[in-house]
PDB file of C-alpha atoms in Angstrom:
ATOM      1  CA  UNK A  27     -73.727   1.610  95.783  1.00 93.00           C
ATOM      2  CA  UNK A  28     -77.230   1.632  94.310  1.00 95.00           C
ATOM      3  CA  UNK A  29     -78.674   1.356  90.811  1.00 96.00           C
ATOM      4  CA  UNK A  30     -79.303   5.089  90.584  1.00 97.00           C
ATOM      5  CA  UNK A  31     -75.580   5.720  91.039  1.00 97.00           C
ATOM      6  CA  UNK A  32     -74.775   3.240  88.272  1.00 98.00           C
ATOM      7  CA  UNK A  33     -77.262   5.132  86.113  1.00 98.00           C
ATOM      8  CA  UNK A  34     -75.574   8.489  86.767  1.00 98.00           C
ATOM      9  CA  UNK A  35     -72.181   7.089  85.784  1.00 98.00           C
ATOM     10  CA  UNK A  36     -73.404   5.317  82.652  1.00 98.00           C
ATOM     11  CA  UNK A  37     -75.452   8.281  81.434  1.00 98.00           C
ATOM     12  CA  UNK A  38     -72.315  10.405  81.777  1.00 98.00           C
ATOM     13  CA  UNK A  39     -70.440   7.746  79.783  1.00 98.00           C
ATOM     14  CA  UNK A  40     -73.153   7.859  77.122  1.00 98.00           C
ATOM     15  CA  UNK A  41     -72.787  11.645  76.806  1.00 97.00           C
ATOM     16  CA  UNK A  42     -69.066  11.203  76.158  1.00 95.00           C
ATOM     17  CA  UNK A  43     -69.122   8.167  73.880  1.00 96.00           C
ATOM     18  CA  UNK A  44     -72.582   8.144  72.288  1.00 96.00           C
ATOM     19  CA  UNK A  45     -72.854   4.507  73.433  1.00 97.00           C
ATOM     20  CA  UNK A  46     -75.938   3.571  75.433  1.00 98.00           C
ATOM     21  CA  UNK A  47     -75.329  -0.074  76.319  1.00 98.00           C
ATOM     22  CA  UNK A  48     -72.749  -1.077  78.934  1.00 98.00           C
ATOM     23  CA  UNK A  49     -71.642  -4.273  80.626  1.00 98.00           C
ATOM     24  CA  UNK A  50     -71.160  -4.172  84.414  1.00 98.00           C
ATOM     25  CA  UNK A  51     -68.945  -6.816  86.036  1.00 97.00           C
ATOM     26  CA  UNK A  52     -67.188  -7.210  89.387  1.00 96.00           C
ATOM     27  CA  UNK A  53     -68.749  -6.758  92.812  1.00 97.00           C
ATOM     28  CA  UNK A  54     -71.484  -4.414  91.640  1.00 98.00           C
ATOM     29  CA  UNK A  55     -72.908  -6.989  89.242  1.00 98.00           C
ATOM     30  CA  UNK A  56     -75.066  -7.971  92.231  1.00 98.00           C
ATOM     31  CA  UNK A  57     -77.172  -4.874  91.521  1.00 97.00           C
ATOM     32  CA  UNK A  58     -78.541  -6.689  88.487  1.00 96.00           C
ATOM     33  CA  UNK A  59     -79.942  -9.303  90.865  1.00 95.00           C
ATOM     34  CA  UNK A  60     -81.186  -7.262  93.816  1.00 94.00           C
ATOM     35  CA  UNK A  61     -81.298  -3.605  94.832  1.00 91.00           C
ATOM     36  CA  UNK A  62     -80.435  -2.917  97.553  1.00 93.00           C
ATOM     37  CA  UNK A  63     -78.062  -5.863  97.947  1.00 94.00           C
ATOM     38  CA  UNK A  64     -76.266  -6.916 101.153  1.00 95.00           C
ATOM     39  CA  UNK A  65     -73.921  -4.102 102.170  1.00 95.00           C
ATOM     40  CA  UNK A  66     -70.840  -6.333 102.015  1.00 96.00           C
ATOM     41  CA  UNK A  67     -71.567  -7.037  98.343  1.00 97.00           C
ATOM     42  CA  UNK A  68     -71.975  -3.422  97.256  1.00 95.00           C
ATOM     43  CA  UNK A  69     -69.286  -1.468  99.112  1.00 94.00           C
ATOM     44  CA  UNK A  70     -67.125  -1.021  96.014  1.00 96.00           C
ATOM     45  CA  UNK A  71     -66.860   2.511  94.630  1.00 97.00           C
ATOM     46  CA  UNK A  72     -65.328   1.432  91.305  1.00 97.00           C
ATOM     47  CA  UNK A  73     -67.767   0.290  88.637  1.00 98.00           C
ATOM     48  CA  UNK A  74     -66.137  -2.324  86.389  1.00 97.00           C
ATOM     49  CA  UNK A  75     -67.526  -1.613  82.930  1.00 98.00           C
ATOM     50  CA  UNK A  76     -67.119  -1.507  79.174  1.00 97.00           C
ATOM     51  CA  UNK A  77     -69.374  -0.393  76.297  1.00 98.00           C
ATOM     52  CA  UNK A  78     -71.191  -3.467  74.988  1.00 97.00           C
ATOM     53  CA  UNK A  79     -70.625  -2.681  71.296  1.00 95.00           C
ATOM     54  CA  UNK A  80     -67.165  -1.146  71.581  1.00 96.00           C
ATOM     55  CA  UNK A  81     -65.136  -2.444  74.558  1.00 96.00           C
ATOM     56  CA  UNK A  82     -62.051  -0.520  73.432  1.00 93.00           C
ATOM     57  CA  UNK A  83     -63.720   2.798  74.298  1.00 96.00           C
ATOM     58  CA  UNK A  84     -63.767   1.965  78.028  1.00 96.00           C
ATOM     59  CA  UNK A  85     -60.296   3.392  78.629  1.00 95.00           C
ATOM     60  CA  UNK A  86     -61.147   6.632  76.853  1.00 95.00           C
ATOM     61  CA  UNK A  87     -64.345   7.030  78.891  1.00 97.00           C
ATOM     62  CA  UNK A  88     -62.497   6.381  82.139  1.00 96.00           C
ATOM     63  CA  UNK A  89     -60.148   9.266  81.413  1.00 95.00           C
ATOM     64  CA  UNK A  90     -63.070  11.582  82.129  1.00 97.00           C
ATOM     65  CA  UNK A  91     -65.048   9.430  84.566  1.00 98.00           C
ATOM     66  CA  UNK A  92     -62.417   7.203  86.179  1.00 97.00           C
ATOM     67  CA  UNK A  93     -60.395   7.255  89.369  1.00 97.00           C
ATOM     68  CA  UNK A  94     -59.255  10.746  90.511  1.00 97.00           C
ATOM     69  CA  UNK A  95     -61.391  12.418  87.835  1.00 97.00           C
ATOM     70  CA  UNK A  96     -63.651  15.383  88.557  1.00 97.00           C
ATOM     71  CA  UNK A  97     -66.566  12.946  88.350  1.00 98.00           C
ATOM     72  CA  UNK A  98     -64.955  10.815  91.069  1.00 98.00           C
ATOM     73  CA  UNK A  99     -64.378  13.856  93.262  1.00 97.00           C
ATOM     74  CA  UNK A 100     -67.985  15.007  92.885  1.00 97.00           C
ATOM     75  CA  UNK A 101     -69.724  11.665  93.319  1.00 97.00           C
ATOM     76  CA  UNK A 102     -67.401   9.500  95.411  1.00 97.00           C
ATOM     77  CA  UNK A 103     -67.387   6.647  92.880  1.00 98.00           C
ATOM     78  CA  UNK A 104     -66.031   6.135  89.377  1.00 98.00           C
ATOM     79  CA  UNK A 105     -65.958   3.968  86.253  1.00 98.00           C
ATOM     80  CA  UNK A 106     -63.153   1.406  86.070  1.00 98.00           C
ATOM     81  CA  UNK A 107     -62.445   0.074  82.544  1.00 97.00           C
ATOM     82  CA  UNK A 108     -62.165  -3.668  81.958  1.00 95.00           C
ATOM     83  CA  UNK A 109     -61.886  -5.858  78.878  1.00 91.00           C
ATOM     84  CA  UNK A 110     -64.415  -8.658  78.246  1.00 91.00           C
ATOM     85  CA  UNK A 111     -61.638 -11.227  77.890  1.00 86.00           C
ATOM     86  CA  UNK A 112     -59.858 -10.276  81.116  1.00 76.00           C
ATOM     87  CA  UNK A 113     -61.836 -11.981  83.943  1.00 76.00           C
ATOM     88  CA  UNK A 114     -61.797 -15.751  84.492  1.00 90.00           C
ATOM     89  CA  UNK A 115     -65.379 -16.589  83.538  1.00 94.00           C
ATOM     90  CA  UNK A 116     -67.330 -19.717  82.554  1.00 96.00           C
ATOM     91  CA  UNK A 117     -68.414 -20.355  78.999  1.00 95.00           C
ATOM     92  CA  UNK A 118     -71.760 -18.808  78.049  1.00 96.00           C
ATOM     93  CA  UNK A 119     -71.488 -15.874  80.450  1.00 96.00           C
ATOM     94  CA  UNK A 120     -72.578 -13.407  77.760  1.00 96.00           C
ATOM     95  CA  UNK A 121     -75.873 -15.253  77.302  1.00 97.00           C
ATOM     96  CA  UNK A 122     -76.523 -14.941  81.053  1.00 97.00           C
ATOM     97  CA  UNK A 123     -76.070 -11.168  81.310  1.00 97.00           C
ATOM     98  CA  UNK A 124     -78.938  -9.497  83.174  1.00 98.00           C
ATOM     99  CA  UNK A 125     -80.442  -6.570  81.249  1.00 98.00           C
ATOM    100  CA  UNK A 126     -81.594  -3.561  83.284  1.00 98.00           C
ATOM    101  CA  UNK A 127     -82.904  -0.354  81.712  1.00 98.00           C
ATOM    102  CA  UNK A 128     -81.624   2.758  83.526  1.00 97.00           C
ATOM    103  CA  UNK A 129     -83.035   5.966  82.079  1.00 96.00           C
ATOM    104  CA  UNK A 130     -81.473   6.539  78.664  1.00 97.00           C
ATOM    105  CA  UNK A 131     -78.931   3.705  79.020  1.00 98.00           C
ATOM    106  CA  UNK A 132     -79.103  -0.060  79.362  1.00 98.00           C
ATOM    107  CA  UNK A 133     -76.823  -1.960  81.737  1.00 98.00           C
ATOM    108  CA  UNK A 134     -76.010  -5.631  81.239  1.00 98.00           C
ATOM    109  CA  UNK A 135     -74.971  -7.017  84.599  1.00 98.00           C
ATOM    110  CA  UNK A 136     -72.806 -10.113  84.858  1.00 97.00           C
ATOM    111  CA  UNK A 137     -74.717 -13.025  86.393  1.00 98.00           C
ATOM    112  CA  UNK A 138     -73.736 -13.167  90.070  1.00 97.00           C
ATOM    113  CA  UNK A 139     -72.801 -16.862  89.914  1.00 98.00           C
ATOM    114  CA  UNK A 140     -70.448 -16.094  87.033  1.00 97.00           C
ATOM    115  CA  UNK A 141     -68.995 -13.202  89.018  1.00 97.00           C
ATOM    116  CA  UNK A 142     -68.346 -15.670  91.838  1.00 97.00           C
ATOM    117  CA  UNK A 143     -65.944 -17.610  89.602  1.00 96.00           C
ATOM    118  CA  UNK A 144     -63.833 -14.493  89.045  1.00 95.00           C
ATOM    119  CA  UNK A 145     -63.936 -13.773  92.789  1.00 96.00           C
ATOM    120  CA  UNK A 146     -62.584 -17.217  93.599  1.00 96.00           C
ATOM    121  CA  UNK A 147     -59.927 -16.768  90.917  1.00 94.00           C
ATOM    122  CA  UNK A 148     -58.593 -13.676  92.678  1.00 92.00           C
ATOM    123  CA  UNK A 149     -59.278 -14.884  96.247  1.00 92.00           C
ATOM    124  CA  UNK A 150     -58.476 -11.608  98.000  1.00 94.00           C
ATOM    125  CA  UNK A 151     -59.978 -11.017 101.445  1.00 94.00           C
ATOM    126  CA  UNK A 152     -62.637  -8.669 100.085  1.00 95.00           C
ATOM    127  CA  UNK A 153     -63.558 -11.261  97.409  1.00 97.00           C
ATOM    128  CA  UNK A 154     -64.258 -13.839 100.115  1.00 97.00           C
ATOM    129  CA  UNK A 155     -66.327 -11.302 102.067  1.00 97.00           C
ATOM    130  CA  UNK A 156     -68.418 -10.701  98.922  1.00 98.00           C
ATOM    131  CA  UNK A 157     -68.878 -14.431  98.348  1.00 98.00           C
ATOM    132  CA  UNK A 158     -69.800 -15.161 101.948  1.00 97.00           C
ATOM    133  CA  UNK A 159     -72.354 -12.354 102.054  1.00 97.00           C
ATOM    134  CA  UNK A 160     -73.844 -13.775  98.869  1.00 97.00           C
ATOM    135  CA  UNK A 161     -74.185 -17.263 100.321  1.00 97.00           C
ATOM    136  CA  UNK A 162     -75.682 -15.998 103.580  1.00 96.00           C
ATOM    137  CA  UNK A 163     -78.228 -13.917 101.664  1.00 96.00           C
ATOM    138  CA  UNK A 164     -79.215 -16.846  99.446  1.00 95.00           C
ATOM    139  CA  UNK A 165     -78.036 -14.999  96.324  1.00 97.00           C
ATOM    140  CA  UNK A 166     -75.236 -17.360  95.251  1.00 97.00           C
ATOM    141  CA  UNK A 167     -75.737 -21.027  94.304  1.00 97.00           C
ATOM    142  CA  UNK A 168     -72.733 -23.136  95.248  1.00 97.00           C
ATOM    143  CA  UNK A 169     -73.760 -26.163  93.159  1.00 96.00           C
ATOM    144  CA  UNK A 170     -74.045 -24.022  90.032  1.00 97.00           C
ATOM    145  CA  UNK A 171     -70.760 -22.253  90.768  1.00 98.00           C
ATOM    146  CA  UNK A 172     -68.884 -25.506  91.352  1.00 97.00           C
ATOM    147  CA  UNK A 173     -70.265 -27.118  88.196  1.00 97.00           C
ATOM    148  CA  UNK A 174     -69.155 -24.094  86.172  1.00 96.00           C
ATOM    149  CA  UNK A 175     -65.724 -24.106  87.805  1.00 96.00           C
ATOM    150  CA  UNK A 176     -65.154 -27.792  87.064  1.00 95.00           C
ATOM    151  CA  UNK A 177     -66.537 -28.068  83.549  1.00 96.00           C
ATOM    152  CA  UNK A 178     -67.009 -24.745  81.734  1.00 95.00           C
ATOM    153  CA  UNK A 179     -64.025 -22.504  82.540  1.00 95.00           C
ATOM    154  CA  UNK A 180     -61.020 -22.288  80.242  1.00 92.00           C
ATOM    155  CA  UNK A 181     -58.266 -21.770  82.793  1.00 91.00           C
ATOM    156  CA  UNK A 182     -55.042 -19.940  81.898  1.00 88.00           C
ATOM    157  CA  UNK A 183     -53.147 -22.423  84.118  1.00 88.00           C
ATOM    158  CA  UNK A 184     -53.978 -25.508  86.190  1.00 90.00           C
ATOM    159  CA  UNK A 185     -53.096 -23.603  89.381  1.00 89.00           C
ATOM    160  CA  UNK A 186     -55.988 -21.225  88.671  1.00 90.00           C
ATOM    161  CA  UNK A 187     -58.433 -24.131  88.656  1.00 93.00           C
ATOM    162  CA  UNK A 188     -56.988 -25.527  91.886  1.00 91.00           C
ATOM    163  CA  UNK A 189     -57.359 -22.153  93.606  1.00 91.00           C
ATOM    164  CA  UNK A 190     -61.009 -21.839  92.601  1.00 94.00           C
ATOM    165  CA  UNK A 191     -61.922 -25.419  93.521  1.00 93.00           C
ATOM    166  CA  UNK A 192     -60.185 -25.011  96.895  1.00 91.00           C
ATOM    167  CA  UNK A 193     -62.144 -21.828  97.638  1.00 94.00           C
ATOM    168  CA  UNK A 194     -65.438 -23.482  96.768  1.00 95.00           C
ATOM    169  CA  UNK A 195     -64.544 -26.491  98.923  1.00 93.00           C
ATOM    170  CA  UNK A 196     -63.839 -24.165 101.861  1.00 94.00           C
ATOM    171  CA  UNK A 197     -67.306 -22.638 101.622  1.00 95.00           C
ATOM    172  CA  UNK A 198     -69.016 -25.970 101.047  1.00 93.00           C
ATOM    173  CA  UNK A 199     -67.316 -27.377 104.155  1.00 92.00           C
ATOM    174  CA  UNK A 200     -68.672 -24.510 106.267  1.00 93.00           C
ATOM    175  CA  UNK A 201     -72.153 -24.497 104.742  1.00 92.00           C
ATOM    176  CA  UNK A 202     -75.091 -25.490 106.903  1.00 88.00           C
ATOM    177  CA  UNK A 203     -78.187 -27.259 105.516  1.00 86.00           C
ATOM    178  CA  UNK A 204     -80.027 -23.922 105.208  1.00 89.00           C
ATOM    179  CA  UNK A 205     -77.272 -22.571 102.937  1.00 90.00           C
ATOM    180  CA  UNK A 206     -75.830 -20.176 105.497  1.00 93.00           C
ATOM    181  CA  UNK A 207     -72.233 -20.449 106.660  1.00 95.00           C
ATOM    182  CA  UNK A 208     -71.067 -21.676 110.059  1.00 92.00           C
ATOM    183  CA  UNK A 209     -69.071 -18.610 111.089  1.00 94.00           C
ATOM    184  CA  UNK A 210     -66.729 -20.194 113.640  1.00 94.00           C
ATOM    185  CA  UNK A 211     -65.792 -23.040 111.308  1.00 94.00           C
ATOM    186  CA  UNK A 212     -65.404 -20.612 108.423  1.00 95.00           C
ATOM    187  CA  UNK A 213     -63.057 -18.407 110.453  1.00 94.00           C
ATOM    188  CA  UNK A 214     -61.005 -21.461 111.429  1.00 94.00           C
ATOM    189  CA  UNK A 215     -60.694 -22.649 107.826  1.00 93.00           C
ATOM    190  CA  UNK A 216     -59.621 -19.190 106.649  1.00 92.00           C
ATOM    191  CA  UNK A 217     -56.970 -19.143 109.359  1.00 91.00           C
ATOM    192  CA  UNK A 218     -55.777 -22.667 108.552  1.00 88.00           C
ATOM    193  CA  UNK A 219     -55.477 -21.898 104.803  1.00 83.00           C
ATOM    194  CA  UNK A 220     -55.659 -25.553 103.765  1.00 83.00           C
ATOM    195  CA  UNK A 221     -54.569 -26.609 100.296  1.00 80.00           C
ATOM    196  CA  UNK A 222     -57.304 -29.245 100.112  1.00 88.00           C
ATOM    197  CA  UNK A 223     -60.583 -29.733 101.979  1.00 91.00           C
ATOM    198  CA  UNK A 224     -62.916 -32.703 101.563  1.00 89.00           C
ATOM    199  CA  UNK A 225     -66.166 -33.762 103.150  1.00 89.00           C
ATOM    200  CA  UNK A 226     -66.113 -37.205 104.696  1.00 91.00           C
ATOM    201  CA  UNK A 227     -67.325 -40.060 102.506  1.00 90.00           C
ATOM    202  CA  UNK A 228     -69.593 -42.071 104.795  1.00 89.00           C
ATOM    203  CA  UNK A 229     -70.030 -45.142 102.591  1.00 89.00           C
ATOM    204  CA  UNK A 230     -66.928 -47.224 103.353  1.00 89.00           C
ATOM    205  CA  UNK A 231     -63.873 -45.198 104.307  1.00 93.00           C
ATOM    206  CA  UNK A 232     -61.421 -44.789 107.161  1.00 95.00           C
ATOM    207  CA  UNK A 233     -59.818 -41.449 108.016  1.00 95.00           C
ATOM    208  CA  UNK A 234     -56.708 -41.280 110.187  1.00 96.00           C
ATOM    209  CA  UNK A 235     -55.332 -38.056 111.610  1.00 96.00           C
ATOM    210  CA  UNK A 236     -55.434 -35.485 114.368  1.00 96.00           C
ATOM    211  CA  UNK A 237     -58.655 -33.664 115.279  1.00 96.00           C
ATOM    212  CA  UNK A 238     -57.819 -29.972 114.993  1.00 96.00           C
ATOM    213  CA  UNK A 239     -61.238 -28.334 115.450  1.00 95.00           C
ATOM    214  CA  UNK A 240     -64.634 -29.240 116.865  1.00 93.00           C
ATOM    215  CA  UNK A 241     -67.798 -27.204 116.974  1.00 89.00           C
ATOM    216  CA  UNK A 242     -71.527 -27.390 116.489  1.00 81.00           C
ATOM    217  CA  UNK A 243     -72.247 -30.363 114.187  1.00 86.00           C
ATOM    218  CA  UNK A 244     -68.721 -30.386 112.669  1.00 91.00           C
ATOM    219  CA  UNK A 245     -65.265 -31.775 113.389  1.00 94.00           C
ATOM    220  CA  UNK A 246     -62.137 -31.084 111.345  1.00 96.00           C
ATOM    221  CA  UNK A 247     -59.455 -33.747 111.011  1.00 96.00           C
ATOM    222  CA  UNK A 248     -56.014 -33.208 109.472  1.00 95.00           C
ATOM    223  CA  UNK A 249     -54.944 -36.279 107.506  1.00 94.00           C
ATOM    224  CA  UNK A 250     -51.334 -37.406 107.360  1.00 91.00           C
ATOM    225  CA  UNK A 251     -51.058 -35.942 103.832  1.00 90.00           C
ATOM    226  CA  UNK A 252     -52.250 -32.516 105.058  1.00 90.00           C
ATOM    227  CA  UNK A 253     -55.792 -32.737 103.662  1.00 92.00           C
ATOM    228  CA  UNK A 254     -58.518 -31.459 105.993  1.00 94.00           C
ATOM    229  CA  UNK A 255     -61.549 -33.710 106.315  1.00 95.00           C
ATOM    230  CA  UNK A 256     -64.843 -32.218 107.491  1.00 94.00           C
ATOM    231  CA  UNK A 257     -67.004 -34.640 109.484  1.00 93.00           C
ATOM    232  CA  UNK A 258     -70.700 -33.974 110.108  1.00 90.00           C
ATOM    233  CA  UNK A 259     -71.169 -34.947 113.750  1.00 91.00           C
ATOM    234  CA  UNK A 260     -74.830 -34.201 114.504  1.00 87.00           C
ATOM    235  CA  UNK A 261     -75.694 -37.930 114.642  1.00 86.00           C
ATOM    236  CA  UNK A 262     -72.563 -39.044 116.542  1.00 90.00           C
ATOM    237  CA  UNK A 263     -72.999 -40.378 120.064  1.00 88.00           C
ATOM    238  CA  UNK A 264     -69.258 -40.157 120.803  1.00 88.00           C
ATOM    239  CA  UNK A 265     -67.206 -37.102 119.945  1.00 88.00           C
ATOM    240  CA  UNK A 266     -63.483 -37.231 119.078  1.00 90.00           C
ATOM    241  CA  UNK A 267     -61.037 -35.512 121.392  1.00 92.00           C
ATOM    242  CA  UNK A 268     -59.476 -32.287 120.209  1.00 93.00           C
ATOM    243  CA  UNK A 269     -55.728 -32.496 119.451  1.00 94.00           C
ATOM    244  CA  UNK A 270     -55.825 -36.315 119.588  1.00 95.00           C
ATOM    245  CA  UNK A 271     -55.037 -38.719 116.749  1.00 96.00           C
ATOM    246  CA  UNK A 272     -58.108 -40.725 115.750  1.00 95.00           C
ATOM    247  CA  UNK A 273     -59.174 -43.357 113.245  1.00 95.00           C
ATOM    248  CA  UNK A 274     -62.694 -42.539 112.075  1.00 95.00           C
ATOM    249  CA  UNK A 275     -64.273 -45.390 110.145  1.00 94.00           C
ATOM    250  CA  UNK A 276     -67.504 -45.234 108.121  1.00 93.00           C
ATOM    251  CA  UNK A 277     -69.340 -48.396 107.089  1.00 91.00           C
ATOM    252  CA  UNK A 278     -72.670 -47.976 105.282  1.00 87.00           C
ATOM    253  CA  UNK A 279     -73.156 -44.618 106.939  1.00 85.00           C
ATOM    254  CA  UNK A 280     -72.319 -45.810 110.440  1.00 89.00           C
ATOM    255  CA  UNK A 281     -69.342 -44.203 112.237  1.00 92.00           C
ATOM    256  CA  UNK A 282     -66.843 -45.960 114.484  1.00 92.00           C
ATOM    257  CA  UNK A 283     -64.326 -43.893 116.458  1.00 91.00           C
ATOM    258  CA  UNK A 284     -60.963 -45.422 117.354  1.00 87.00           C
TER     259      UNK A 284
END
C-alpha cells in the first residue's frame, strides 16, 4: 500500500460522509512515517480508520467502502472501521498523531511506536513480522516502546501487560548493537515461545541451567524455573557446551564458567 491509495479511499469516504479528517491506525500507520515503507510493514489491504470528528460514522462508511464492497473489488483494498477506544494504546497517543494532507482530505496516522504496542498486544505472526521489519529498518524505537508499555498503558488485564512485555523482551534479546535483529536467535526464540526472557546481569549474579542455543555473540540458557537468560558472549574466552548444564557467574563484569 502507498499514500496515494490511502488518499483514494479517504476521498471516497469524504464524498459519502462529508468528513475530511480521518485517523489511520494499524499496520498502515507506517505510511505517516515513511513512504514507501518496508514491504513487510505495508502488505495489509485493509485500512483501519475512523472519521476524526465522528468515529461512529466509520461503520456506515465501510458499508460502501469496506470488505467485499464494489470499492474493494475495483481497487483491491478497503476501509476497515475501528473505534478509537478499541486498540491497546499508551496514554497521549492522540497528541502524537502524524498529520498528512492528501488532496482534499487530511489523514492523522497513529505514531508507529504507539502502533507497536497494539501489535504486541495481539501478537499474531503477522504482527511480529511488522514489528521486526520496523526494527530492522530503524523505524521503531524499542526503548520508547518499552517505556510506554511499562508506564503509560491502561491494560484491560494483567495478562495483557505480561504478553506485551514478553514480546518486547524477545526482540530486545535478539537485538544487535546496530539495532537490527539476529535472525537465527530470533527464529529460535519464536520457536521456543518462552514465557520470560531476561538479559544477563553482569554485576554480581550466578545463573544455573542448561545451554539450549549458541550462536554469534549470544548464548541462551534455560534456568531451572524456565526463564531464558541471554548471555552476550563476544568477550568470552571459553564458550559453554550446548545441551550441558552450566553455572555462569558474573563478578564485576567478569564471567566464570563452571
